[in-house]
Coordinates of C-alpha atoms and ligand atoms in Angstrom, one line a residue:
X1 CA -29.8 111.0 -19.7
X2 CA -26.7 111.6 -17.8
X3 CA -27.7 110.6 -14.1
X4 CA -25.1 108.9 -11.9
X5 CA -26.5 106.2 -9.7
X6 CA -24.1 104.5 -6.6
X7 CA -25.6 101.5 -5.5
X8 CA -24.2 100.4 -2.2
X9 CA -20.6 101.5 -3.3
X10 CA -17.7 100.6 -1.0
X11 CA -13.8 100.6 -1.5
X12 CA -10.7 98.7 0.1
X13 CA -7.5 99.6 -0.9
X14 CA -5.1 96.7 -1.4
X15 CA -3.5 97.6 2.0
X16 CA -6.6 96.0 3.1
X17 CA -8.1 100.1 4.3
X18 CA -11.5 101.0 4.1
X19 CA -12.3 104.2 2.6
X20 CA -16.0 103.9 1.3
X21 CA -18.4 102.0 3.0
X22 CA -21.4 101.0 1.3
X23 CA -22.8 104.6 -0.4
X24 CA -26.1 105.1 -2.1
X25 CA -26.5 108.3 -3.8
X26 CA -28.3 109.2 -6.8
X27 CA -26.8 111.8 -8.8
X28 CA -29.8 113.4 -10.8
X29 CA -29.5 114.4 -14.7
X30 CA -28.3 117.8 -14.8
X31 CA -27.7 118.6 -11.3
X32 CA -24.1 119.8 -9.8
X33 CA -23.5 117.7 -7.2
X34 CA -21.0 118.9 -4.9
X35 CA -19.1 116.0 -2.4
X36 CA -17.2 118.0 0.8
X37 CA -15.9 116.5 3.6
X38 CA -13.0 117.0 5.5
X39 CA -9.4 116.0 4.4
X40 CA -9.1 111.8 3.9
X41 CA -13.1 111.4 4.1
X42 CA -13.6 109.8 0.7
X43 CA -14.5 111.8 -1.9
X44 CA -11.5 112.0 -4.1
X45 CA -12.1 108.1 -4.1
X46 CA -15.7 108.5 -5.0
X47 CA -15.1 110.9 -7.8
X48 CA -12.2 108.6 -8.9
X49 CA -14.7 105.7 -9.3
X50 CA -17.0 107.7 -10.9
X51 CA -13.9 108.2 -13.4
X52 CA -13.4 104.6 -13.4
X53 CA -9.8 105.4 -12.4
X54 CA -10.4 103.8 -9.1
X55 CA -11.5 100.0 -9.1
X56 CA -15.0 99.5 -7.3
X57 CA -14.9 97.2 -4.5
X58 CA -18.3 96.2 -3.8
X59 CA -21.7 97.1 -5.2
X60 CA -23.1 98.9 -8.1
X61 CA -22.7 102.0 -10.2
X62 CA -24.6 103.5 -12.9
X63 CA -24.2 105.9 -16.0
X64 CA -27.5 106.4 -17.8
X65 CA -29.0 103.7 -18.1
X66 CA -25.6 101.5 -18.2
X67 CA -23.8 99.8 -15.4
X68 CA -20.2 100.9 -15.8
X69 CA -18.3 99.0 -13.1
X70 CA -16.2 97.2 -15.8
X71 CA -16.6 100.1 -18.4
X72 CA -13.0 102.0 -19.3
X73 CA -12.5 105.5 -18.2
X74 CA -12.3 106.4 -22.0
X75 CA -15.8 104.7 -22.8
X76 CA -17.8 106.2 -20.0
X77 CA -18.6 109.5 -21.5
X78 CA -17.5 111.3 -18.5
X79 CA -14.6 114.7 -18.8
X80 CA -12.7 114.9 -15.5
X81 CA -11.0 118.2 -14.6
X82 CA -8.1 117.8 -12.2
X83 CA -6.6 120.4 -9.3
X84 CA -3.1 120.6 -11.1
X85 CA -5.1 121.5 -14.8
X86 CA -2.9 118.5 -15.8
X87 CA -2.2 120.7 -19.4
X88 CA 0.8 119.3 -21.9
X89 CA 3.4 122.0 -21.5
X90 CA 4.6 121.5 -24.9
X91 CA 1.5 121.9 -26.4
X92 CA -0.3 125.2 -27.6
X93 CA -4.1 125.9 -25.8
X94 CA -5.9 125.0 -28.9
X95 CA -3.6 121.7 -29.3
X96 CA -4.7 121.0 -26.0
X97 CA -8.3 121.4 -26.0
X98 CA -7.9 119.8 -29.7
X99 CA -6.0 116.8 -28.2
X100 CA -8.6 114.5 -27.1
X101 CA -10.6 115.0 -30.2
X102 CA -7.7 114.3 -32.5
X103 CA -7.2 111.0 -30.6
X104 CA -10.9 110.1 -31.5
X105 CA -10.1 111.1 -35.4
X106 CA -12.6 113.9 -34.9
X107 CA -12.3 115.6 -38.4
X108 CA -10.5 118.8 -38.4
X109 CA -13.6 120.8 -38.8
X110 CA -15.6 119.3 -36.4
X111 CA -12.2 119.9 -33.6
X112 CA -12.3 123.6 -35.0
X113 CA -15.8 124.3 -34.6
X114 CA -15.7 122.7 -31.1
X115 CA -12.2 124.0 -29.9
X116 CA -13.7 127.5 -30.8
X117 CA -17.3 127.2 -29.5
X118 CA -15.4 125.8 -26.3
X119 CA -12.9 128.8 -26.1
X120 CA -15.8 131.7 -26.8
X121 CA -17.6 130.4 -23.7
X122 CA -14.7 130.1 -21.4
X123 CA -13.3 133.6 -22.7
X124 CA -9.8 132.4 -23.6
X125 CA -9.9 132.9 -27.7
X126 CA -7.2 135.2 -27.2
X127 CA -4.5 132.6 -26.1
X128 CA -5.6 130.0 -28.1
X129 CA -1.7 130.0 -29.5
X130 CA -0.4 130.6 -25.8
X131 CA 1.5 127.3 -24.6
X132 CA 0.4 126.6 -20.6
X133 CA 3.7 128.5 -19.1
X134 CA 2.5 131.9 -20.7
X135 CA -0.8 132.1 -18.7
X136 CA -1.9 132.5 -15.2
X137 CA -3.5 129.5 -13.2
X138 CA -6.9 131.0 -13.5
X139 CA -6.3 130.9 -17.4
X140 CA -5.1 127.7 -17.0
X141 CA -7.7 126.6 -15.2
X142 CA -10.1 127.7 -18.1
X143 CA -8.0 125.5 -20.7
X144 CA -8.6 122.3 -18.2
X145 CA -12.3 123.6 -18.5
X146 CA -12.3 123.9 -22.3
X147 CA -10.9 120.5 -22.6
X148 CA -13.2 118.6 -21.0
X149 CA -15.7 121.1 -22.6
X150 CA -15.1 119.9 -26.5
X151 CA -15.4 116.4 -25.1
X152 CA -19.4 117.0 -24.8
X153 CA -19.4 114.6 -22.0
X154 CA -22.5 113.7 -19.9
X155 CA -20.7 114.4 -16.9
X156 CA -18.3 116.6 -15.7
X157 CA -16.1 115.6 -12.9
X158 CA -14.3 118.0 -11.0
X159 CA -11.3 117.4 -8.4
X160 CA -10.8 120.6 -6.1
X161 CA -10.3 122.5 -9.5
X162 CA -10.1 125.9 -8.1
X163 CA -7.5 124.8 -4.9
X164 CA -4.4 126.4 -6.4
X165 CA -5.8 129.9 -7.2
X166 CA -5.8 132.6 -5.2
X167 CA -8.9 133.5 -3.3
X168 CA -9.9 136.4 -5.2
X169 CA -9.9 134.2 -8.3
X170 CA -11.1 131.6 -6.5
X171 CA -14.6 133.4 -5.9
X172 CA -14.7 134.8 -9.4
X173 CA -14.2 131.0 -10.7
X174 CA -17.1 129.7 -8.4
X175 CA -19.4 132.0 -10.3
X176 CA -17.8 131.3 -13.8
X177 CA -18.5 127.4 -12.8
X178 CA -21.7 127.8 -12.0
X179 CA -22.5 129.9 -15.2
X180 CA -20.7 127.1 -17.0
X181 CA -23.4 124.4 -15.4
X182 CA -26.4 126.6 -16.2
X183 CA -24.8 127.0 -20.0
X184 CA -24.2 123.5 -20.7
X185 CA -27.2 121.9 -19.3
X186 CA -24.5 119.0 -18.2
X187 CA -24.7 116.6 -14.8
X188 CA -21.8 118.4 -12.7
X189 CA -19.7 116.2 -10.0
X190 CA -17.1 118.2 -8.1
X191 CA -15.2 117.7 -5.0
X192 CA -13.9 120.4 -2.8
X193 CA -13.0 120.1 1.2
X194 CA -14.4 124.0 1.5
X195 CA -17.8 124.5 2.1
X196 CA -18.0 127.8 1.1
X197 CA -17.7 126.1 -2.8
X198 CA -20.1 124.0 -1.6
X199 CA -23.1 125.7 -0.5
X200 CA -21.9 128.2 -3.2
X201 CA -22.2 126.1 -6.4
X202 CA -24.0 122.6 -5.1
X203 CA -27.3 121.8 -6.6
X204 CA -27.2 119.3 -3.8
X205 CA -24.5 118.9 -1.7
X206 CA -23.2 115.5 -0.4
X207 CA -21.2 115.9 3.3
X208 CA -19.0 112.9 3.8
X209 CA -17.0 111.9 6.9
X210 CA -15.3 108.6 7.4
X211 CA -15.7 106.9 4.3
X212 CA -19.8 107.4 4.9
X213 CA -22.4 109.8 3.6
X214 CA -23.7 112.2 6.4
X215 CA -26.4 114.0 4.5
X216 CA -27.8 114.7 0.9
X217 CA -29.9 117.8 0.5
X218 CA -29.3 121.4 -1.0
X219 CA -27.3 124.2 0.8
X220 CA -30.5 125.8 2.3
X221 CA -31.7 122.3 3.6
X222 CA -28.5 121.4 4.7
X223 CA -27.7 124.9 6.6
X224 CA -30.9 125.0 8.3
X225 CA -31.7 121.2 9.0
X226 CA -28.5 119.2 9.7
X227 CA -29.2 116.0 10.1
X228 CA -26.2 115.4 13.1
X229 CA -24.0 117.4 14.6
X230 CA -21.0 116.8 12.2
X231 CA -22.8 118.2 9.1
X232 CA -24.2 121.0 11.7
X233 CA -20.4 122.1 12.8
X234 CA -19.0 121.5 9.3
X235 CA -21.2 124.1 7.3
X236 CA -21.2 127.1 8.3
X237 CA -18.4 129.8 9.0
X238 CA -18.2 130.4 11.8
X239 CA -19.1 127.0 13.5
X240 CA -22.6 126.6 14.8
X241 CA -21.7 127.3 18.6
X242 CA -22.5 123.8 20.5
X243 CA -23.6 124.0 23.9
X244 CA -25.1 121.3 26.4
X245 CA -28.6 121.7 27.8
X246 CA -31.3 120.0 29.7
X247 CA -35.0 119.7 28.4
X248 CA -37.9 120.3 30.9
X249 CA -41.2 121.0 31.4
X250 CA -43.1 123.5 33.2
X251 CA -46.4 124.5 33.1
X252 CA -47.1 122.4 29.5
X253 CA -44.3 124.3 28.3
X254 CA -41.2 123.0 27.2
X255 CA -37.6 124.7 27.7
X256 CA -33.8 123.7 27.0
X257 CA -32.0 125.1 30.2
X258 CA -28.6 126.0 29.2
X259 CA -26.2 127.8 31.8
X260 CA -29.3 128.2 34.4
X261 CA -31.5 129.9 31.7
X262 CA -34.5 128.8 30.4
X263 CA -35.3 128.8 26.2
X264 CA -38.9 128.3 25.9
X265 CA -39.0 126.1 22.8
X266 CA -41.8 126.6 19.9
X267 CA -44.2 124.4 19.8
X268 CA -43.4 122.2 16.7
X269 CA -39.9 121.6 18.8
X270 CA -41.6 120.6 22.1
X271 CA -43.9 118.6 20.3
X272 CA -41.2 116.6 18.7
X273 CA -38.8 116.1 22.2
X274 CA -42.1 114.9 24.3
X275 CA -42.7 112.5 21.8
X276 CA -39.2 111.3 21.3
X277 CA -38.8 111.3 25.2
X278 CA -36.4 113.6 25.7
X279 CA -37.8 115.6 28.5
X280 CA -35.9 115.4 31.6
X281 CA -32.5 114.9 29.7
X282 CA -29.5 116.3 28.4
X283 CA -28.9 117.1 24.8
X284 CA -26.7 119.1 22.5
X285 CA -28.3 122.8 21.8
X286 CA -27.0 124.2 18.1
X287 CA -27.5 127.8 17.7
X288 CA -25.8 129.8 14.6
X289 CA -23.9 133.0 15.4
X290 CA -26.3 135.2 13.2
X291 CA -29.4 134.0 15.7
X292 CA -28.1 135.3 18.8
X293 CA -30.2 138.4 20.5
X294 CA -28.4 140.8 22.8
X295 CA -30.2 140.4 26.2
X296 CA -29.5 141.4 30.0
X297 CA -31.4 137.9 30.8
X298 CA -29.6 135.9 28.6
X299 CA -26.1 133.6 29.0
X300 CA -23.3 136.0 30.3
X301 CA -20.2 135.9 28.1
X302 CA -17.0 137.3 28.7
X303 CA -15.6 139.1 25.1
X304 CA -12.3 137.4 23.9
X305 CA -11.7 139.1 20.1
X306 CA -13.9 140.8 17.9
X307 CA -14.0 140.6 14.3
X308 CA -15.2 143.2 12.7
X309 CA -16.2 143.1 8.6
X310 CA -18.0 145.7 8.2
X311 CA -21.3 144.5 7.3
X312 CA -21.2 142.8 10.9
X313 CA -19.4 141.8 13.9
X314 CA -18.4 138.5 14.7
X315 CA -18.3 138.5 18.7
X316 CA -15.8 135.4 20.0
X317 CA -16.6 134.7 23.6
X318 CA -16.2 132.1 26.6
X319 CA -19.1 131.2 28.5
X320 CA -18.7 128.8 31.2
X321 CA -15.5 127.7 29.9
X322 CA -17.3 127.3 26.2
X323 CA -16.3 129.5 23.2
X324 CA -19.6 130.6 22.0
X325 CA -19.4 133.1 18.7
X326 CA -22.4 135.5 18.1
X327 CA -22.8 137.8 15.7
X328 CA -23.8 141.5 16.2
X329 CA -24.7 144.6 14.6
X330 CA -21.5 146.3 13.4
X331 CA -22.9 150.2 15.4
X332 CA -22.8 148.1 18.9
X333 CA -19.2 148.2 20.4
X334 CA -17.8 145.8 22.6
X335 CA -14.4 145.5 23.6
X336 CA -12.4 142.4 24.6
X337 CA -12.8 141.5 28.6
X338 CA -16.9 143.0 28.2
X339 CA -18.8 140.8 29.0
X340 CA -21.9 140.3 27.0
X341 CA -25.1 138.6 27.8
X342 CA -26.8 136.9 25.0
X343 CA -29.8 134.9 23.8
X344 CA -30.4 133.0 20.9
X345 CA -33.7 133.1 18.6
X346 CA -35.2 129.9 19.9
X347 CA -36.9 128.8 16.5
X348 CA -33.7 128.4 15.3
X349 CA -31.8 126.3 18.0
X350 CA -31.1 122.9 16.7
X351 CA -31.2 119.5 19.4
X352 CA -28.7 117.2 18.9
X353 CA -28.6 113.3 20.6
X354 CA -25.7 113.4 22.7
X355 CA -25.1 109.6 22.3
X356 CA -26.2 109.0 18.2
X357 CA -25.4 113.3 17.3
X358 CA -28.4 112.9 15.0
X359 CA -30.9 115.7 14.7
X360 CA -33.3 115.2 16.8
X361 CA -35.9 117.2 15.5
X362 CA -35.3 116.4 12.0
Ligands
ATP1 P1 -8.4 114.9 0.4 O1 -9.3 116.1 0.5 O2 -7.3 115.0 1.4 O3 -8.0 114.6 -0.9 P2 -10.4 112.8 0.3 O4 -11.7 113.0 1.1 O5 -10.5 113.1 -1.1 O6 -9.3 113.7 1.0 P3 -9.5 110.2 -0.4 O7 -8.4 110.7 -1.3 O8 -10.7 109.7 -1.1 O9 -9.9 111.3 0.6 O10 -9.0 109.1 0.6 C1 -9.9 108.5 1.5 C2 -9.0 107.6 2.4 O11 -8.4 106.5 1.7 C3 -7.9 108.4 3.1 O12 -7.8 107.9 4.4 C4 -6.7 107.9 2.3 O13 -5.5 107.9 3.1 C5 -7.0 106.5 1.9 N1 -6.4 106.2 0.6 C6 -6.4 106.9 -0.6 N2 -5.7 106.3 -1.5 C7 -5.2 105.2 -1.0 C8 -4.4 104.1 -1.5 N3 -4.0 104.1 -2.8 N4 -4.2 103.1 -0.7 C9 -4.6 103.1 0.6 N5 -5.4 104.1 1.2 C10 -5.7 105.1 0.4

């Protein structure tokens, strides 16, 4: 058993800042947790507790069965993988993936047999001789892999290990990763600030902002329910456009009016906001780019760039002074200075609090 349990975690730094503040989150045996947040948001510091390389402040945390807040790094059974690979330069790839072993007076068989096994699945018996200067970072990043893989930890943690390669390897390496998770059966915990990784490789998928957890689901959950508008802007590229709107009633129908155009919202929806008394006031309307119609009726946009990939067309617009992205299919052409009107699929819209930015249909 190899869950990971925070109980009410928090963490001051000795300069007296704040950078956790009481977390709960259950890490589940097996699973590949991803944490994402924006830059200074706290996951590094989570991870690092996780590690034990990061005193715990206040509350609880769990390995197994066994609380760990006083365990050493070394006796928690965890393998941490680092963004700079931290490799010994000196040292060959086997010796490196041998190292930790040989420091537990594993016997030279057993190191062998797991240096190898470890090698085979990463793909890197060929420069098991190489020292770390000879190979490129993704090879690199493969020994960090293989080191913490002959450890046979329960958990993996991960630090923004695929940040210094470029983004062709980058995308290759998020698939290796999550073949490596599948193969070893292993709890996962990795931190990465791009979402992309996250909704890629996640299991489940922890968004942090401020030193607090905004919401614990997987990707398709998490892209399709936010639970407030942060996590709602943050996933996703590009942004869920955000656009004020007034709920009203007419005729036992409910609609969001939004630039002097009614949504009729679906029933479930307006079921939700009548209850919740929302009718008669403002909110936040979330609709993705990929849910926008093409419609005379709809908001009129004037066209400010297109992107064009191909597959589709990313139309970036102003509306009322708002940008507003939609996205279109790639045969219609628009040019900049069009202007476009546009609907979007109102089962999708999302409703956002304007004061508390929660959900409010969730
Ligand atoms: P990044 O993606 O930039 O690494 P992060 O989400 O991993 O960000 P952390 O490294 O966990 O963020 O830092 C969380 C907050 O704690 C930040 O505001 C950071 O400045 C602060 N912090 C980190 N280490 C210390 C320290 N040793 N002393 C004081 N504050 C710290």
């Amino acid at each position: 058993m190899a869950n990971v349990k925070l109980e009410k975690i928090n963490k001051v730094y000795p300069n007296g800042f704040k950078a956790i503040e009481s977390i709960d989150l259950d890490i589940v045996d097996k699973e590949f947790m991803v944490l994402v947040g924006p830059s200074g948001c706290g996951k590094t510091t989570t991870l690092r507790m996780i590690a034990g390389l990061e005193e715990i402040t206040g509350g609880k945390m769990f390995i197994g069965d066994v609380q760990v807040n006083d365990v050493a790094p070394k006796d928690r059974d965890i393998a941490m993988v680092f963004q700079n690979y931290a490799l010994y330069p000196h040292m060959t790839v086997y010796d490196n993936m041998a190292f930790g072993l040989k420091l537990r007076k594993f016997s030279k068989k057993e190191i062998d047999e797991r240096v190898t096994h470890a090698a085979d699945i990463l793909g890197i018996e060929p420069l098991l001789s190489r020292k770390p200067k000879q190979l490129s970072g993704g090879q690199r990043q493969r020994v960090a892999l293989g080191r913490a893989i002959v450890r046979n930890p329960k958990v993996f943690l991960m630090d923004e290990p695929l940040s210094n390669l470029d983004a062709k390897l980058r995308v290759e390496m998020r698939a290796e990763l999550s073949k490596l998770h599948h193969d070893l059966d292993t709890t996962f915990v990795y931190v990465t600030h791009d979402q992309t990784e996250a909704m890629t490789m996640g299991t489940r998928i922890c968004i942090m902002y401020d030193g607090y957890i905004q919401q614990v689901d997987d990707p398709q959950t998490i892209y399709d329910s936010p639970a407030n508008k942060f996590v709602a802007e943050f996933i996703g590229s590009p942004q869920m456009n955000l656009m004020d709107a007034l709920l009203v009633e007419e005729n036992g129908k409910v609609y969001a009016k939004v630039y002097d155009r009614l949504l009729e919202l679906n029933e479930d929806k307006a079921k939700i906001v009548k209850e919740k008394g929302y009718i008669g006031k403002e909110v936040l309307l979330g609709a993705r780019p990929e849910h926008a119609i093409l419609d005379p009726d709809g908001i009129k946009a004037k066209v400010e760039v297109t992107e064009l990939l191909g597959s589709e067309t990313y139309v970036y617009t102003k509306a009322e002074g708002r940008s507003m992205v939609v996205r279109i299919d790639p045969d219609i052409k628009v040019s900049v200075d069009e202007e476009i009107s546009f609907k979007f699929r109102s089962e999708k819209v999302h409703l956002f609090d304007k004061e508390t930015e929660l959900n409010i249909c969730k």
